[in-house]
Short mmCIF file of the C-alpha atoms (twelve columns), coordinates in Angstrom:
data_MODEL
# 
_entry.id   MODEL 
# 
loop_
_atom_site.group_PDB 
_atom_site.id 
_atom_site.type_symbol 
_atom_site.label_atom_id 
_atom_site.label_alt_id 
_atom_site.label_comp_id 
_atom_site.label_asym_id 
_atom_site.label_seq_id 
_atom_site.Cartn_x 
_atom_site.Cartn_y 
_atom_site.Cartn_z 
_atom_site.pdbx_PDB_model_num 
ATOM 1  C CA . MET A 1  12.978  40.661  18.971  1 
ATOM 2  C CA . ILE A 2  9.672   40.941  17.081  1 
ATOM 3  C CA . GLY A 3  11.549  40.892  13.751  1 
ATOM 4  C CA . ALA A 4  13.324  37.643  14.668  1 
ATOM 5  C CA . LEU A 5  10.068  36.060  15.807  1 
ATOM 6  C CA . SER A 6  8.302   36.998  12.586  1 
ATOM 7  C CA . ILE A 7  11.153  35.565  10.489  1 
ATOM 8  C CA . PHE A 8  10.969  32.353  12.539  1 
ATOM 9  C CA . LEU A 9  7.197   32.098  12.022  1 
ATOM 10 C CA . VAL A 10 7.524   32.708  8.284   1 
ATOM 11 C CA . ALA A 11 10.166  29.972  8.066   1 
ATOM 12 C CA . ILE A 12 7.904   27.555  9.960   1 
ATOM 13 C CA . MET A 13 4.922   28.426  7.754   1 
ATOM 14 C CA . LEU A 14 7.003   27.751  4.628   1 
ATOM 15 C CA . MET A 15 8.322   24.435  5.921   1 
ATOM 16 C CA . LEU A 16 5.031   23.041  7.231   1 
ATOM 17 C CA . PRO A 17 3.461   22.125  3.830   1 
ATOM 18 C CA . ILE A 18 6.712   20.466  2.767   1 
ATOM 19 C CA . LEU A 19 6.828   18.389  5.952   1 
ATOM 20 C CA . ILE A 20 3.174   17.372  5.593   1 
ATOM 21 C CA . LYS A 21 3.686   16.307  1.959   1 
ATOM 22 C CA . THR A 22 6.803   14.343  2.937   1 
ATOM 23 C CA . TYR A 23 4.840   12.512  5.644   1 
ATOM 24 C CA . GLU A 24 2.050   11.664  3.185   1 
ATOM 25 C CA . GLU A 25 4.482   10.319  0.589   1 
ATOM 26 C CA . ARG A 26 6.323   8.268   3.206   1 
ATOM 27 C CA . SER A 27 3.012   6.756   4.332   1 
ATOM 28 C CA . ILE A 28 2.103   5.900   0.740   1 
ATOM 29 C CA . LEU A 29 5.460   4.155   0.307   1 
ATOM 30 C CA . ASP A 30 4.907   2.231   3.553   1 
ATOM 31 C CA . TYR A 31 1.540   1.008   2.266   1 
ATOM 32 C CA . LYS A 32 3.092   -0.035  -1.042  1 
ATOM 33 C CA . LYS A 33 5.980   -1.834  0.657   1 
ATOM 34 C CA . GLU A 34 3.563   -3.789  2.837   1 
ATOM 35 C CA . ALA A 35 1.374   -4.557  -0.192  1 
ATOM 36 C CA . LEU A 36 4.373   -5.968  -2.073  1 
ATOM 37 C CA . VAL A 37 5.187   -8.234  0.863   1 
ATOM 38 C CA . LEU A 38 1.549   -9.398  1.009   1 
ATOM 39 C CA . LEU A 39 1.535   -10.013 -2.746  1 
ATOM 40 C CA . HIS A 40 4.683   -12.097 -2.467  1 
ATOM 41 C CA . ASN A 41 3.302   -14.116 0.459   1 
ATOM 42 C CA . GLU A 42 -0.038  -14.734 -1.240  1 
ATOM 43 C CA . LYS A 43 1.673   -15.719 -4.478  1 
ATOM 44 C CA . GLU A 44 3.802   -18.238 -2.582  1 
ATOM 45 C CA . SER A 45 0.693   -19.572 -0.828  1 
ATOM 46 C CA . TYR A 46 -1.099  -19.913 -4.155  1 
ATOM 47 C CA . LEU A 47 1.814   -21.745 -5.759  1 
ATOM 48 C CA . TYR A 48 2.768   -24.103 -2.966  1 
ATOM 49 C CA . ASP A 49 -0.490  -24.613 -1.081  1 
ATOM 50 C CA . HIS A 50 -3.807  -25.755 -2.454  1 
ATOM 51 C CA . GLY A 51 -4.699  -22.502 -4.193  1 
ATOM 52 C CA . TYR A 52 -7.762  -20.341 -3.644  1 
ATOM 53 C CA . GLU A 53 -11.419 -20.760 -4.412  1 
ATOM 54 C CA . ALA A 54 -12.308 -17.136 -3.649  1 
ATOM 55 C CA . ILE A 55 -11.929 -14.393 -6.248  1 
ATOM 56 C CA . THR A 56 -11.293 -11.679 -3.655  1 
ATOM 57 C CA . LYS A 57 -9.817  -11.789 -0.196  1 
ATOM 58 C CA . GLU A 58 -9.656  -8.998  2.368   1 
ATOM 59 C CA . ILE A 59 -6.483  -8.821  4.434   1 
ATOM 60 C CA . VAL A 60 -6.346  -6.684  7.561   1 
ATOM 61 C CA . ASN A 61 -2.885  -5.940  8.874   1 
ATOM 62 C CA . GLY A 62 -3.046  -3.740  11.958  1 
ATOM 63 C CA . ARG A 63 -5.038  -0.648  10.988  1 
ATOM 64 C CA . ARG A 64 -4.466  -1.184  7.269   1 
ATOM 65 C CA . THR A 65 -6.851  -3.036  4.989   1 
ATOM 66 C CA . TYR A 66 -5.840  -4.600  1.686   1 
ATOM 67 C CA . LEU A 67 -7.974  -6.317  -0.929  1 
ATOM 68 C CA . LEU A 68 -6.436  -9.237  -2.806  1 
ATOM 69 C CA . THR A 69 -8.004  -10.129 -6.151  1 
ATOM 70 C CA . PHE A 70 -7.441  -13.114 -8.416  1 
ATOM 71 C CA . ASP A 71 -8.025  -12.976 -12.147 1 
ATOM 72 C CA . GLY A 72 -7.506  -15.497 -14.893 1 
ATOM 73 C CA . GLU A 73 -7.615  -19.247 -15.267 1 
ATOM 74 C CA . ALA A 74 -5.128  -21.902 -14.254 1 
ATOM 75 C CA . PRO A 75 -2.226  -22.264 -14.928 1 
ATOM 76 C CA . LEU A 76 -1.634  -18.464 -15.262 1 
ATOM 77 C CA . ILE A 77 -3.295  -16.254 -12.688 1 
ATOM 78 C CA . LYS A 78 -3.018  -12.542 -11.994 1 
ATOM 79 C CA . LEU A 79 -2.950  -11.503 -8.335  1 
ATOM 80 C CA . CYS A 80 -3.493  -7.846  -7.395  1 
ATOM 81 C CA . VAL A 81 -3.383  -6.087  -4.048  1 
ATOM 82 C CA . HIS A 82 -5.487  -2.923  -3.737  1 
ATOM 83 C CA . TRP A 83 -5.341  -0.410  -0.905  1 
ATOM 84 C CA . GLU A 84 -6.441  3.090   0.017   1 
ATOM 85 C CA . VAL A 85 -4.402  5.480   2.146   1 
ATOM 86 C CA . PRO A 86 -6.097  7.882   4.595   1 
ATOM 87 C CA . TRP A 87 -5.869  10.767  2.073   1 
ATOM 88 C CA . ASN A 88 -8.255  8.973   -0.339  1 
ATOM 89 C CA . LYS A 89 -5.445  7.966   -2.648  1 
ATOM 90 C CA . LYS A 90 -5.715  4.458   -4.007  1 
ATOM 91 C CA . GLY A 91 -2.931  2.098   -4.902  1 
ATOM 92 C CA . LYS A 92 -2.610  -1.202  -6.697  1 
ATOM 93 C CA . VAL A 93 0.209   -3.615  -7.325  1 
ATOM 94 C CA . CYS A 94 -0.107  -6.806  -9.388  1 
ATOM 95 C CA . GLY A 95 1.874   -9.914  -10.098 1 
ATOM 96 C CA . TYR A 96 1.450   -13.143 -12.054 1 
ATOM 97 C CA . ALA A 97 1.762   -16.738 -10.918 1 
ATOM 98 C CA . LYS A 98 1.936   -19.832 -13.069 1 
ATOM 99 C CA . LYS A 99 1.143   -23.104 -11.404 1 
# 
């Protein structure tokens, strides 16, 4: 009985770091997926609305915060979305828009 319990505990202890890393990577991919959607929406707004006067724009979506930056001069502009996940890892995705 004690031998089976110790084998079970060893198996759990070996699997725990793998499960934690998998959860972290899945969260990072969720942030990136949401950032790509935001980038697409902001690019569409820039192209078809009046454009933006601000160089940076903070977007809060639920508990997540993204920073949208604009760089360049009309007609070609570079839009980037920056974010930081809870494990102090930073991410960035960029796209270009030509008006």
